[in-house]
PDB file of C-alpha atoms and ligand atoms in Angstrom:
ATOM      1  CA  MET A   8     299.635 231.438 142.441  1.00  0.00           C
ATOM      2  CA  LEU A   9     302.554 229.984 144.369  1.00  0.00           C
ATOM      3  CA  ASN A  10     301.560 232.045 147.372  1.00  0.00           C
ATOM      4  CA  ASN A  11     298.197 230.313 147.518  1.00  0.00           C
ATOM      5  CA  PRO A  12     298.545 227.896 150.464  1.00  0.00           C
ATOM      6  CA  ALA A  13     295.684 225.728 149.191  1.00  0.00           C
ATOM      7  CA  LEU A  14     297.884 224.608 146.303  1.00  0.00           C
ATOM      8  CA  ILE A  15     300.858 223.746 148.441  1.00  0.00           C
ATOM      9  CA  PRO A  16     300.820 220.274 150.028  1.00  0.00           C
ATOM     10  CA  SER A  17     301.178 219.971 153.761  1.00  0.00           C
ATOM     11  CA  LEU A  18     304.785 218.818 153.485  1.00  0.00           C
ATOM     12  CA  PHE A  19     305.876 222.238 152.300  1.00  0.00           C
ATOM     13  CA  LYS A  20     304.215 225.281 153.786  1.00  0.00           C
ATOM     14  CA  GLU A  21     305.169 228.825 152.926  1.00  0.00           C
ATOM     15  CA  GLY A  22     307.939 229.917 155.256  1.00  0.00           C
ATOM     16  CA  ASP A  23     308.843 226.361 156.289  1.00  0.00           C
ATOM     17  CA  LYS A  24     312.331 225.172 155.703  1.00  0.00           C
ATOM     18  CA  ARG A  25     312.593 222.428 153.102  1.00  0.00           C
ATOM     19  CA  MET A  26     313.209 218.960 154.439  1.00  0.00           C
ATOM     20  CA  ALA A  27     316.669 217.520 153.846  1.00  0.00           C
ATOM     21  CA  TYR A  28     315.384 214.638 151.731  1.00  0.00           C
ATOM     22  CA  VAL A  29     312.034 214.229 150.009  1.00  0.00           C
ATOM     23  CA  GLY A  30     312.024 211.667 147.212  1.00  0.00           C
ATOM     24  CA  ARG A  31     309.327 210.529 144.859  1.00  0.00           C
ATOM     25  CA  PHE A  32     308.157 207.874 142.433  1.00  0.00           C
ATOM     26  CA  ALA A  33     306.292 209.355 139.479  1.00  0.00           C
ATOM     27  CA  PRO A  34     304.987 206.767 137.002  1.00  0.00           C
ATOM     28  CA  SER A  35     302.923 207.564 133.894  1.00  0.00           C
ATOM     29  CA  PRO A  36     299.822 205.391 133.440  1.00  0.00           C
ATOM     30  CA  THR A  37     300.520 204.795 129.738  1.00  0.00           C
ATOM     31  CA  GLY A  38     300.706 201.055 130.421  1.00  0.00           C
ATOM     32  CA  PRO A  39     300.934 198.674 133.388  1.00  0.00           C
ATOM     33  CA  LEU A  40     304.061 198.885 135.547  1.00  0.00           C
ATOM     34  CA  HIS A  41     306.877 196.582 134.375  1.00  0.00           C
ATOM     35  CA  PHE A  42     310.078 195.344 135.966  1.00  0.00           C
ATOM     36  CA  GLY A  43     311.976 198.521 134.950  1.00  0.00           C
ATOM     37  CA  SER A  44     309.446 200.681 136.830  1.00  0.00           C
ATOM     38  CA  LEU A  45     309.778 198.396 139.854  1.00  0.00           C
ATOM     39  CA  ILE A  46     313.554 198.994 139.905  1.00  0.00           C
ATOM     40  CA  THR A  47     312.898 202.755 139.917  1.00  0.00           C
ATOM     41  CA  ALA A  48     310.307 202.490 142.680  1.00  0.00           C
ATOM     42  CA  VAL A  49     312.612 200.333 144.836  1.00  0.00           C
ATOM     43  CA  ALA A  50     315.660 202.579 144.319  1.00  0.00           C
ATOM     44  CA  SER A  51     313.811 205.832 144.991  1.00  0.00           C
ATOM     45  CA  TYR A  52     312.182 204.315 148.089  1.00  0.00           C
ATOM     46  CA  CYS A  53     315.332 202.778 149.577  1.00  0.00           C
ATOM     47  CA  ASP A  54     317.420 205.883 148.864  1.00  0.00           C
ATOM     48  CA  ALA A  55     314.847 208.138 150.568  1.00  0.00           C
ATOM     49  CA  ARG A  56     314.455 205.868 153.596  1.00  0.00           C
ATOM     50  CA  ALA A  57     318.209 205.260 153.946  1.00  0.00           C
ATOM     51  CA  HIS A  58     318.546 209.070 154.179  1.00  0.00           C
ATOM     52  CA  HIS A  59     315.697 209.217 156.760  1.00  0.00           C
ATOM     53  CA  GLY A  60     313.734 211.075 154.106  1.00  0.00           C
ATOM     54  CA  GLN A  61     310.145 211.080 152.960  1.00  0.00           C
ATOM     55  CA  TRP A  62     308.794 209.342 149.873  1.00  0.00           C
ATOM     56  CA  LEU A  63     305.884 210.554 147.759  1.00  0.00           C
ATOM     57  CA  VAL A  64     304.018 209.184 144.757  1.00  0.00           C
ATOM     58  CA  ARG A  65     302.712 211.221 141.848  1.00  0.00           C
ATOM     59  CA  ILE A  66     300.837 209.940 138.818  1.00  0.00           C
ATOM     60  CA  GLU A  67     302.017 211.767 135.685  1.00  0.00           C
ATOM     61  CA  ASP A  68     298.863 211.626 133.619  1.00  0.00           C
ATOM     62  CA  THR A  69     298.738 214.982 131.804  1.00  0.00           C
ATOM     63  CA  ASP A  70     298.848 213.256 128.393  1.00  0.00           C
ATOM     64  CA  ILE A  71     295.251 212.097 128.729  1.00  0.00           C
ATOM     65  CA  PRO A  72     294.924 210.494 125.238  1.00  0.00           C
ATOM     66  CA  ARG A  73     297.889 208.219 126.061  1.00  0.00           C
ATOM     67  CA  ILE A  74     296.461 206.922 129.351  1.00  0.00           C
ATOM     68  CA  TYR A  75     296.140 203.146 129.032  1.00  0.00           C
ATOM     69  CA  PRO A  76     292.882 201.827 130.521  1.00  0.00           C
ATOM     70  CA  GLY A  77     293.427 200.050 133.825  1.00  0.00           C
ATOM     71  CA  SER A  78     297.079 201.054 134.201  1.00  0.00           C
ATOM     72  CA  GLU A  79     296.358 203.549 136.963  1.00  0.00           C
ATOM     73  CA  ASN A  80     294.704 200.791 138.986  1.00  0.00           C
ATOM     74  CA  HIS A  81     297.638 198.488 138.290  1.00  0.00           C
ATOM     75  CA  ILE A  82     300.071 201.124 139.618  1.00  0.00           C
ATOM     76  CA  LEU A  83     298.028 201.535 142.810  1.00  0.00           C
ATOM     77  CA  ALA A  84     297.737 197.746 143.223  1.00  0.00           C
ATOM     78  CA  CYS A  85     301.524 197.394 142.812  1.00  0.00           C
ATOM     79  CA  LEU A  86     302.251 200.019 145.458  1.00  0.00           C
ATOM     80  CA  ASP A  87     299.972 198.079 147.753  1.00  0.00           C
ATOM     81  CA  ALA A  88     301.337 194.614 146.919  1.00  0.00           C
ATOM     82  CA  PHE A  89     304.944 195.718 147.421  1.00  0.00           C
ATOM     83  CA  GLN A  90     303.989 197.422 150.709  1.00  0.00           C
ATOM     84  CA  PHE A  91     305.597 200.773 149.935  1.00  0.00           C
ATOM     85  CA  GLU A  92     304.675 203.355 152.574  1.00  0.00           C
ATOM     86  CA  MET A  93     303.934 206.882 151.342  1.00  0.00           C
ATOM     87  CA  ASP A  94     304.221 210.045 153.418  1.00  0.00           C
ATOM     88  CA  ALA A  95     301.343 211.899 151.723  1.00  0.00           C
ATOM     89  CA  ASP A  96     298.360 211.178 149.497  1.00  0.00           C
ATOM     90  CA  ILE A  97     299.116 210.393 145.856  1.00  0.00           C
ATOM     91  CA  ILE A  98     298.680 213.381 143.549  1.00  0.00           C
ATOM     92  CA  PHE A  99     297.339 213.101 140.008  1.00  0.00           C
ATOM     93  CA  GLN A 100     298.612 215.658 137.519  1.00  0.00           C
ATOM     94  CA  LYS A 101     295.444 215.611 135.424  1.00  0.00           C
ATOM     95  CA  ASN A 102     293.712 217.316 138.383  1.00  0.00           C
ATOM     96  CA  ARG A 103     296.312 220.081 138.484  1.00  0.00           C
ATOM     97  CA  LEU A 104     296.139 221.548 134.969  1.00  0.00           C
ATOM     98  CA  ASP A 105     295.040 224.963 136.354  1.00  0.00           C
ATOM     99  CA  ILE A 106     298.275 225.183 138.329  1.00  0.00           C
ATOM    100  CA  TYR A 107     300.416 224.547 135.241  1.00  0.00           C
ATOM    101  CA  ASP A 108     298.400 227.112 133.234  1.00  0.00           C
ATOM    102  CA  ALA A 109     299.014 229.668 135.982  1.00  0.00           C
ATOM    103  CA  ILE A 110     302.752 228.973 135.793  1.00  0.00           C
ATOM    104  CA  ILE A 111     302.686 229.484 132.012  1.00  0.00           C
ATOM    105  CA  ASP A 112     300.947 232.856 132.637  1.00  0.00           C
ATOM    106  CA  GLN A 113     303.694 233.711 135.081  1.00  0.00           C
ATOM    107  CA  LEU A 114     306.348 232.912 132.460  1.00  0.00           C
ATOM    108  CA  HIS A 115     304.368 234.873 129.856  1.00  0.00           C
ATOM    109  CA  GLN A 116     304.390 237.978 132.038  1.00  0.00           C
ATOM    110  CA  LYS A 117     308.167 237.676 132.202  1.00  0.00           C
ATOM    111  CA  HIS A 118     308.345 237.282 128.350  1.00  0.00           C
ATOM    112  CA  GLN A 119     309.904 233.858 128.707  1.00  0.00           C
ATOM    113  CA  VAL A 120     307.361 231.980 126.577  1.00  0.00           C
ATOM    114  CA  TYR A 121     305.721 232.552 123.192  1.00  0.00           C
ATOM    115  CA  ALA A 122     303.140 230.976 120.923  1.00  0.00           C
ATOM    116  CA  CYS A 123     304.216 228.816 117.986  1.00  0.00           C
ATOM    117  CA  GLN A 124     302.024 227.999 114.997  1.00  0.00           C
ATOM    118  CA  CYS A 125     304.419 225.598 113.283  1.00  0.00           C
ATOM    119  CA  THR A 126     302.824 222.309 112.318  1.00  0.00           C
ATOM    120  CA  ARG A 127     304.604 218.993 112.555  1.00  0.00           C
ATOM    121  CA  LYS A 128     304.859 219.086 108.761  1.00  0.00           C
ATOM    122  CA  MET A 129     306.536 222.516 108.807  1.00  0.00           C
ATOM    123  CA  LEU A 130     309.026 221.354 111.442  1.00  0.00           C
ATOM    124  CA  GLY A 131     309.798 218.245 109.370  1.00  0.00           C
ATOM    125  CA  SER A 132     312.615 216.029 110.561  1.00  0.00           C
ATOM    126  CA  ASN A 133     314.532 218.922 112.119  1.00  0.00           C
ATOM    127  CA  HIS A 134     314.553 218.207 115.845  1.00  0.00           C
ATOM    128  CA  ILE A 135     316.121 221.548 116.735  1.00  0.00           C
ATOM    129  CA  TYR A 136     313.589 224.390 116.784  1.00  0.00           C
ATOM    130  CA  THR A 137     315.157 227.461 115.221  1.00  0.00           C
ATOM    131  CA  GLY A 138     312.785 230.065 116.672  1.00  0.00           C
ATOM    132  CA  THR A 139     310.575 230.593 113.592  1.00  0.00           C
ATOM    133  CA  CYS A 140     307.734 232.095 115.660  1.00  0.00           C
ATOM    134  CA  LEU A 141     309.887 233.829 118.286  1.00  0.00           C
ATOM    135  CA  ASN A 142     309.193 237.399 117.126  1.00  0.00           C
ATOM    136  CA  LEU A 143     305.743 236.935 115.600  1.00  0.00           C
ATOM    137  CA  ASN A 144     303.861 237.885 118.788  1.00  0.00           C
ATOM    138  CA  LEU A 145     301.103 235.371 118.065  1.00  0.00           C
ATOM    139  CA  SER A 146     298.109 235.032 120.361  1.00  0.00           C
ATOM    140  CA  PHE A 147     298.158 231.921 122.603  1.00  0.00           C
ATOM    141  CA  GLU A 148     294.832 230.610 121.254  1.00  0.00           C
ATOM    142  CA  GLN A 149     295.229 227.088 119.847  1.00  0.00           C
ATOM    143  CA  LYS A 150     298.972 227.402 119.511  1.00  0.00           C
ATOM    144  CA  ALA A 151     301.835 225.488 121.037  1.00  0.00           C
ATOM    145  CA  ILE A 152     303.586 227.411 123.836  1.00  0.00           C
ATOM    146  CA  ARG A 153     307.372 227.366 123.755  1.00  0.00           C
ATOM    147  CA  VAL A 154     309.858 228.511 126.388  1.00  0.00           C
ATOM    148  CA  LYS A 155     312.984 230.417 125.356  1.00  0.00           C
ATOM    149  CA  VAL A 156     316.262 228.652 126.099  1.00  0.00           C
ATOM    150  CA  PRO A 157     319.739 230.148 126.422  1.00  0.00           C
ATOM    151  CA  ASP A 158     322.806 229.607 124.242  1.00  0.00           C
ATOM    152  CA  GLN A 159     324.872 228.351 127.151  1.00  0.00           C
ATOM    153  CA  ASN A 160     325.856 225.051 128.711  1.00  0.00           C
ATOM    154  CA  ILE A 161     323.647 223.819 131.523  1.00  0.00           C
ATOM    155  CA  CYS A 162     325.607 221.375 133.604  1.00  0.00           C
ATOM    156  CA  PHE A 163     324.795 219.139 136.579  1.00  0.00           C
ATOM    157  CA  LYS A 164     326.459 216.325 138.486  1.00  0.00           C
ATOM    158  CA  ASP A 165     324.373 213.180 138.551  1.00  0.00           C
ATOM    159  CA  ARG A 166     324.950 211.017 141.631  1.00  0.00           C
ATOM    160  CA  LEU A 167     325.550 207.946 139.418  1.00  0.00           C
ATOM    161  CA  GLN A 168     326.200 209.169 135.886  1.00  0.00           C
ATOM    162  CA  GLY A 169     328.607 211.989 136.782  1.00  0.00           C
ATOM    163  CA  ILE A 170     328.781 215.329 134.965  1.00  0.00           C
ATOM    164  CA  HIS A 171     326.127 215.831 132.290  1.00  0.00           C
ATOM    165  CA  SER A 172     325.574 218.973 130.254  1.00  0.00           C
ATOM    166  CA  SER A 173     323.632 220.382 127.349  1.00  0.00           C
ATOM    167  CA  ASN A 174     323.410 223.621 125.429  1.00  0.00           C
ATOM    168  CA  LEU A 175     319.640 223.710 125.048  1.00  0.00           C
ATOM    169  CA  GLN A 176     319.637 226.214 122.198  1.00  0.00           C
ATOM    170  CA  GLN A 177     322.072 224.169 120.126  1.00  0.00           C
ATOM    171  CA  ASP A 178     320.784 220.731 121.097  1.00  0.00           C
ATOM    172  CA  LEU A 179     317.048 221.370 121.150  1.00  0.00           C
ATOM    173  CA  GLY A 180     315.894 224.959 120.639  1.00  0.00           C
ATOM    174  CA  ASP A 181     312.982 226.626 122.437  1.00  0.00           C
ATOM    175  CA  PHE A 182     310.869 223.672 123.585  1.00  0.00           C
ATOM    176  CA  VAL A 183     307.146 223.098 123.963  1.00  0.00           C
ATOM    177  CA  LEU A 184     305.500 223.511 127.390  1.00  0.00           C
ATOM    178  CA  LYS A 185     301.938 223.107 126.152  1.00  0.00           C
ATOM    179  CA  ARG A 186     300.893 221.497 122.888  1.00  0.00           C
ATOM    180  CA  ARG A 187     298.541 223.142 120.412  1.00  0.00           C
ATOM    181  CA  ASP A 188     295.874 220.542 121.328  1.00  0.00           C
ATOM    182  CA  GLY A 189     296.030 221.896 124.910  1.00  0.00           C
ATOM    183  CA  ILE A 190     297.930 218.932 126.401  1.00  0.00           C
ATOM    184  CA  MET A 191     300.411 220.047 129.037  1.00  0.00           C
ATOM    185  CA  ASN A 192     303.933 218.851 128.386  1.00  0.00           C
ATOM    186  CA  TYR A 193     305.578 216.491 130.865  1.00  0.00           C
ATOM    187  CA  GLN A 194     308.577 218.833 131.419  1.00  0.00           C
ATOM    188  CA  LEU A 195     306.652 221.684 133.001  1.00  0.00           C
ATOM    189  CA  ALA A 196     304.380 219.514 135.152  1.00  0.00           C
ATOM    190  CA  VAL A 197     307.385 217.621 136.555  1.00  0.00           C
ATOM    191  CA  VAL A 198     309.251 220.774 137.519  1.00  0.00           C
ATOM    192  CA  VAL A 199     306.249 222.484 139.086  1.00  0.00           C
ATOM    193  CA  ASP A 200     305.160 219.442 141.077  1.00  0.00           C
ATOM    194  CA  ASP A 201     308.659 218.599 142.263  1.00  0.00           C
ATOM    195  CA  TYR A 202     308.750 222.118 143.687  1.00  0.00           C
ATOM    196  CA  LEU A 203     305.235 222.125 145.165  1.00  0.00           C
ATOM    197  CA  GLN A 204     305.753 218.690 146.732  1.00  0.00           C
ATOM    198  CA  GLY A 205     309.027 219.856 148.288  1.00  0.00           C
ATOM    199  CA  ILE A 206     311.038 217.213 146.396  1.00  0.00           C
ATOM    200  CA  THR A 207     314.791 217.431 146.979  1.00  0.00           C
ATOM    201  CA  HIS A 208     316.053 214.225 145.316  1.00  0.00           C
ATOM    202  CA  VAL A 209     315.022 212.691 141.995  1.00  0.00           C
ATOM    203  CA  VAL A 210     315.823 209.008 141.424  1.00  0.00           C
ATOM    204  CA  ARG A 211     314.621 207.752 138.028  1.00  0.00           C
ATOM    205  CA  GLY A 212     315.622 205.821 134.903  1.00  0.00           C
ATOM    206  CA  ALA A 213     318.510 206.948 132.704  1.00  0.00           C
ATOM    207  CA  ASP A 214     316.051 207.302 129.793  1.00  0.00           C
ATOM    208  CA  LEU A 215     315.177 210.647 131.410  1.00  0.00           C
ATOM    209  CA  LEU A 216     318.778 211.832 131.750  1.00  0.00           C
ATOM    210  CA  ASP A 217     318.535 214.023 128.645  1.00  0.00           C
ATOM    211  CA  ASN A 218     315.427 215.754 129.999  1.00  0.00           C
ATOM    212  CA  THR A 219     317.241 217.010 133.061  1.00  0.00           C
ATOM    213  CA  GLU A 220     318.852 220.162 131.636  1.00  0.00           C
ATOM    214  CA  ARG A 221     315.430 221.286 130.357  1.00  0.00           C
ATOM    215  CA  GLN A 222     313.974 220.766 133.802  1.00  0.00           C
ATOM    216  CA  ILE A 223     316.872 222.539 135.520  1.00  0.00           C
ATOM    217  CA  TRP A 224     316.402 225.474 133.138  1.00  0.00           C
ATOM    218  CA  LEU A 225     312.652 225.678 133.819  1.00  0.00           C
ATOM    219  CA  GLY A 226     313.251 225.437 137.563  1.00  0.00           C
ATOM    220  CA  SER A 227     315.790 228.271 137.405  1.00  0.00           C
ATOM    221  CA  LEU A 228     313.374 230.492 135.442  1.00  0.00           C
ATOM    222  CA  LEU A 229     310.798 229.946 138.188  1.00  0.00           C
ATOM    223  CA  GLY A 230     313.271 230.540 141.018  1.00  0.00           C
ATOM    224  CA  TYR A 231     313.025 226.967 142.359  1.00  0.00           C
ATOM    225  CA  PRO A 232     315.906 225.342 144.262  1.00  0.00           C
ATOM    226  CA  THR A 233     318.091 222.900 142.309  1.00  0.00           C
ATOM    227  CA  LEU A 234     317.463 219.205 142.943  1.00  0.00           C
ATOM    228  CA  GLN A 235     319.842 216.278 143.328  1.00  0.00           C
ATOM    229  CA  TYR A 236     319.538 213.740 140.511  1.00  0.00           C
ATOM    230  CA  MET A 237     320.336 210.054 140.277  1.00  0.00           C
ATOM    231  CA  HIS A 238     319.632 208.320 136.956  1.00  0.00           C
ATOM    232  CA  LEU A 239     319.503 204.538 137.244  1.00  0.00           C
ATOM    233  CA  PRO A 240     320.767 202.117 134.617  1.00  0.00           C
ATOM    234  CA  LEU A 241     317.933 200.650 132.560  1.00  0.00           C
ATOM    235  CA  ALA A 242     316.816 197.025 132.513  1.00  0.00           C
ATOM    236  CA  MET A 243     317.002 195.579 128.998  1.00  0.00           C
ATOM    237  CA  ASN A 244     315.084 192.766 127.289  1.00  0.00           C
ATOM    238  CA  ALA A 245     316.595 189.876 125.327  1.00  0.00           C
ATOM    239  CA  GLN A 246     316.611 192.041 122.155  1.00  0.00           C
ATOM    240  CA  GLY A 247     318.777 194.657 123.871  1.00  0.00           C
ATOM    241  CA  GLN A 248     315.932 197.179 124.103  1.00  0.00           C
ATOM    242  CA  LYS A 249     315.057 198.965 127.315  1.00  0.00           C
ATOM    243  CA  LEU A 250     312.017 197.541 129.060  1.00  0.00           C
ATOM    244  CA  SER A 251     309.138 199.814 128.144  1.00  0.00           C
ATOM    245  CA  LYS A 252     305.466 199.782 127.416  1.00  0.00           C
ATOM    246  CA  GLN A 253     306.287 200.331 123.720  1.00  0.00           C
ATOM    247  CA  ASN A 254     308.409 197.159 123.717  1.00  0.00           C
ATOM    248  CA  LEU A 255     305.574 195.267 125.396  1.00  0.00           C
ATOM    249  CA  ALA A 256     307.409 194.614 128.654  1.00  0.00           C
ATOM    250  CA  GLN A 257     305.439 192.234 130.851  1.00  0.00           C
ATOM    251  CA  ALA A 258     303.188 193.762 133.497  1.00  0.00           C
ATOM    252  CA  ILE A 259     304.361 193.133 137.045  1.00  0.00           C
ATOM    253  CA  ASP A 260     302.677 189.995 138.383  1.00  0.00           C
ATOM    254  CA  LEU A 261     301.314 190.966 141.781  1.00  0.00           C
ATOM    255  CA  ASN A 262     301.240 187.333 142.877  1.00  0.00           C
ATOM    256  CA  ARG A 263     305.034 187.172 142.634  1.00  0.00           C
ATOM    257  CA  ALA A 264     305.798 190.348 144.627  1.00  0.00           C
ATOM    258  CA  PRO A 265     308.514 188.938 146.989  1.00  0.00           C
ATOM    259  CA  GLU A 266     310.351 187.182 144.166  1.00  0.00           C
ATOM    260  CA  LEU A 267     310.237 190.226 141.853  1.00  0.00           C
ATOM    261  CA  LEU A 268     311.311 192.495 144.687  1.00  0.00           C
ATOM    262  CA  GLN A 269     314.310 190.255 145.337  1.00  0.00           C
ATOM    263  CA  GLN A 270     315.189 190.422 141.605  1.00  0.00           C
ATOM    264  CA  ALA A 271     314.866 194.233 141.543  1.00  0.00           C
ATOM    265  CA  ILE A 272     317.171 194.572 144.569  1.00  0.00           C
ATOM    266  CA  HIS A 273     319.613 192.192 142.886  1.00  0.00           C
ATOM    267  CA  ALA A 274     319.443 194.179 139.595  1.00  0.00           C
ATOM    268  CA  LEU A 275     320.583 197.231 141.573  1.00  0.00           C
ATOM    269  CA  HIS A 276     323.596 195.190 142.790  1.00  0.00           C
ATOM    270  CA  GLN A 277     322.530 195.550 146.402  1.00  0.00           C
ATOM    271  CA  PRO A 278     323.350 192.891 149.020  1.00  0.00           C
ATOM    272  CA  HIS A 279     321.125 189.820 149.110  1.00  0.00           C
ATOM    273  CA  VAL A 280     317.718 190.148 150.763  1.00  0.00           C
ATOM    274  CA  ASP A 281     315.887 187.055 152.007  1.00  0.00           C
ATOM    275  CA  LEU A 282     312.434 186.189 150.687  1.00  0.00           C
ATOM    276  CA  ASP A 283     309.891 187.472 153.194  1.00  0.00           C
ATOM    277  CA  THR A 284     306.979 189.881 153.164  1.00  0.00           C
ATOM    278  CA  PRO A 285     307.779 192.868 150.894  1.00  0.00           C
ATOM    279  CA  LYS A 286     307.718 195.146 153.946  1.00  0.00           C
ATOM    280  CA  HIS A 287     310.453 193.157 155.676  1.00  0.00           C
ATOM    281  CA  MET A 288     312.450 192.783 152.469  1.00  0.00           C
ATOM    282  CA  LEU A 289     312.366 196.558 151.890  1.00  0.00           C
ATOM    283  CA  LYS A 290     313.446 197.129 155.483  1.00  0.00           C
ATOM    284  CA  GLN A 291     316.432 194.854 154.945  1.00  0.00           C
ATOM    285  CA  ALA A 292     317.265 196.528 151.613  1.00  0.00           C
ATOM    286  CA  ILE A 293     317.134 199.988 153.249  1.00  0.00           C
ATOM    287  CA  ALA A 294     319.479 198.889 156.059  1.00  0.00           C
ATOM    288  CA  GLN A 295     321.961 197.587 153.460  1.00  0.00           C
ATOM    289  CA  TRP A 296     321.420 200.355 150.859  1.00  0.00           C
ATOM    290  CA  ASP A 297     324.661 201.384 149.166  1.00  0.00           C
ATOM    291  CA  ILE A 298     324.552 203.463 145.991  1.00  0.00           C
ATOM    292  CA  GLN A 299     328.253 202.789 145.394  1.00  0.00           C
ATOM    293  CA  GLN A 300     327.181 199.275 144.326  1.00  0.00           C
ATOM    294  CA  ILE A 301     324.758 200.462 141.628  1.00  0.00           C
ATOM    295  CA  PRO A 302     326.421 200.247 138.190  1.00  0.00           C
ATOM    296  CA  HIS A 303     327.388 203.688 136.852  1.00  0.00           C
ATOM    297  CA  THR A 304     326.077 202.796 133.414  1.00  0.00           C
ATOM    298  CA  ILE A 305     323.075 203.596 131.257  1.00  0.00           C
ATOM    299  CA  GLU A 306     322.168 199.914 130.809  1.00  0.00           C
ATOM    300  CA  LEU A 307     322.090 197.026 133.269  1.00  0.00           C
ATOM    301  CA  GLN A 308     323.886 193.805 132.318  1.00  0.00           C
ATOM    302  CA  GLY A 309     321.609 190.799 131.941  1.00  0.00           C
ATOM    303  CA  THR A 310     318.176 190.500 130.432  1.00  0.00           C
ATOM    304  CA  TYR A 311     314.817 190.960 132.036  1.00  0.00           C
ATOM    305  CA  LEU A 312     311.310 190.269 130.865  1.00  0.00           C
TER     306      LEU A 312
HETATM  307 ZN1  LIG B  25     306.840 228.009 115.390  1.00  0.00          ZN
END
């Protein structure tokens, strides 16, 4: 499957050398973009451009029942209003389910995945899967598909958060790649698309920090190169919760793009940028971009709507 050139975007052709820096912004359309997502978009964009790299956008919409009506359009309208320039067409994961299925087949042939028939009720409140179905050799029909994980520490050095590690077997157990209802799990789609899009650097919110070891493990099983990670501190609301769709964070107001962009740049502790068109403001932010100024914390000080 990976040798099929039709599935490989133009940025990464078989035999080509990988570019030194390809970054991405990968929102999920489970609600409109909020200020926290804007911080991620701005940081991933400025970091890519400051490294003379490319910047891609991917819509992570494999969890089709959770897609919030209109949010995809809001994401596209935001990208437009903030005048971000992409280096390739946006890809939508819901159109790529065949690719992820082919990767699961590939892992199956290498005996790295197995079917699990445990129901949510059977698993109860235990968040660590103990391998109940590991040796049952169940057929894949209408079952969850789990990937085997090792009893060893997986460790990486985050550009902001420093050394982070997890023993996946002890912390999590064999985890789900595809749910029994057929929905493809976020973890696999992320890893596969980062590889196929030629991504080298991931800049995203610290709420995804704990997913990273899983993704590094999957990437290593598939023989993909290791990526550089930078997990940004999260914007919090007045109640001390991270801004999220679940906490009803306000949708980005497209009529206030320059002002919100200035606030996002400020939240990242970057030097002041004058109010102007978003394109000019981003240009100024890129010229002044300095990751040493970004707080090395999980949460940003101050409150945001
Ligand atoms: Zn099971």
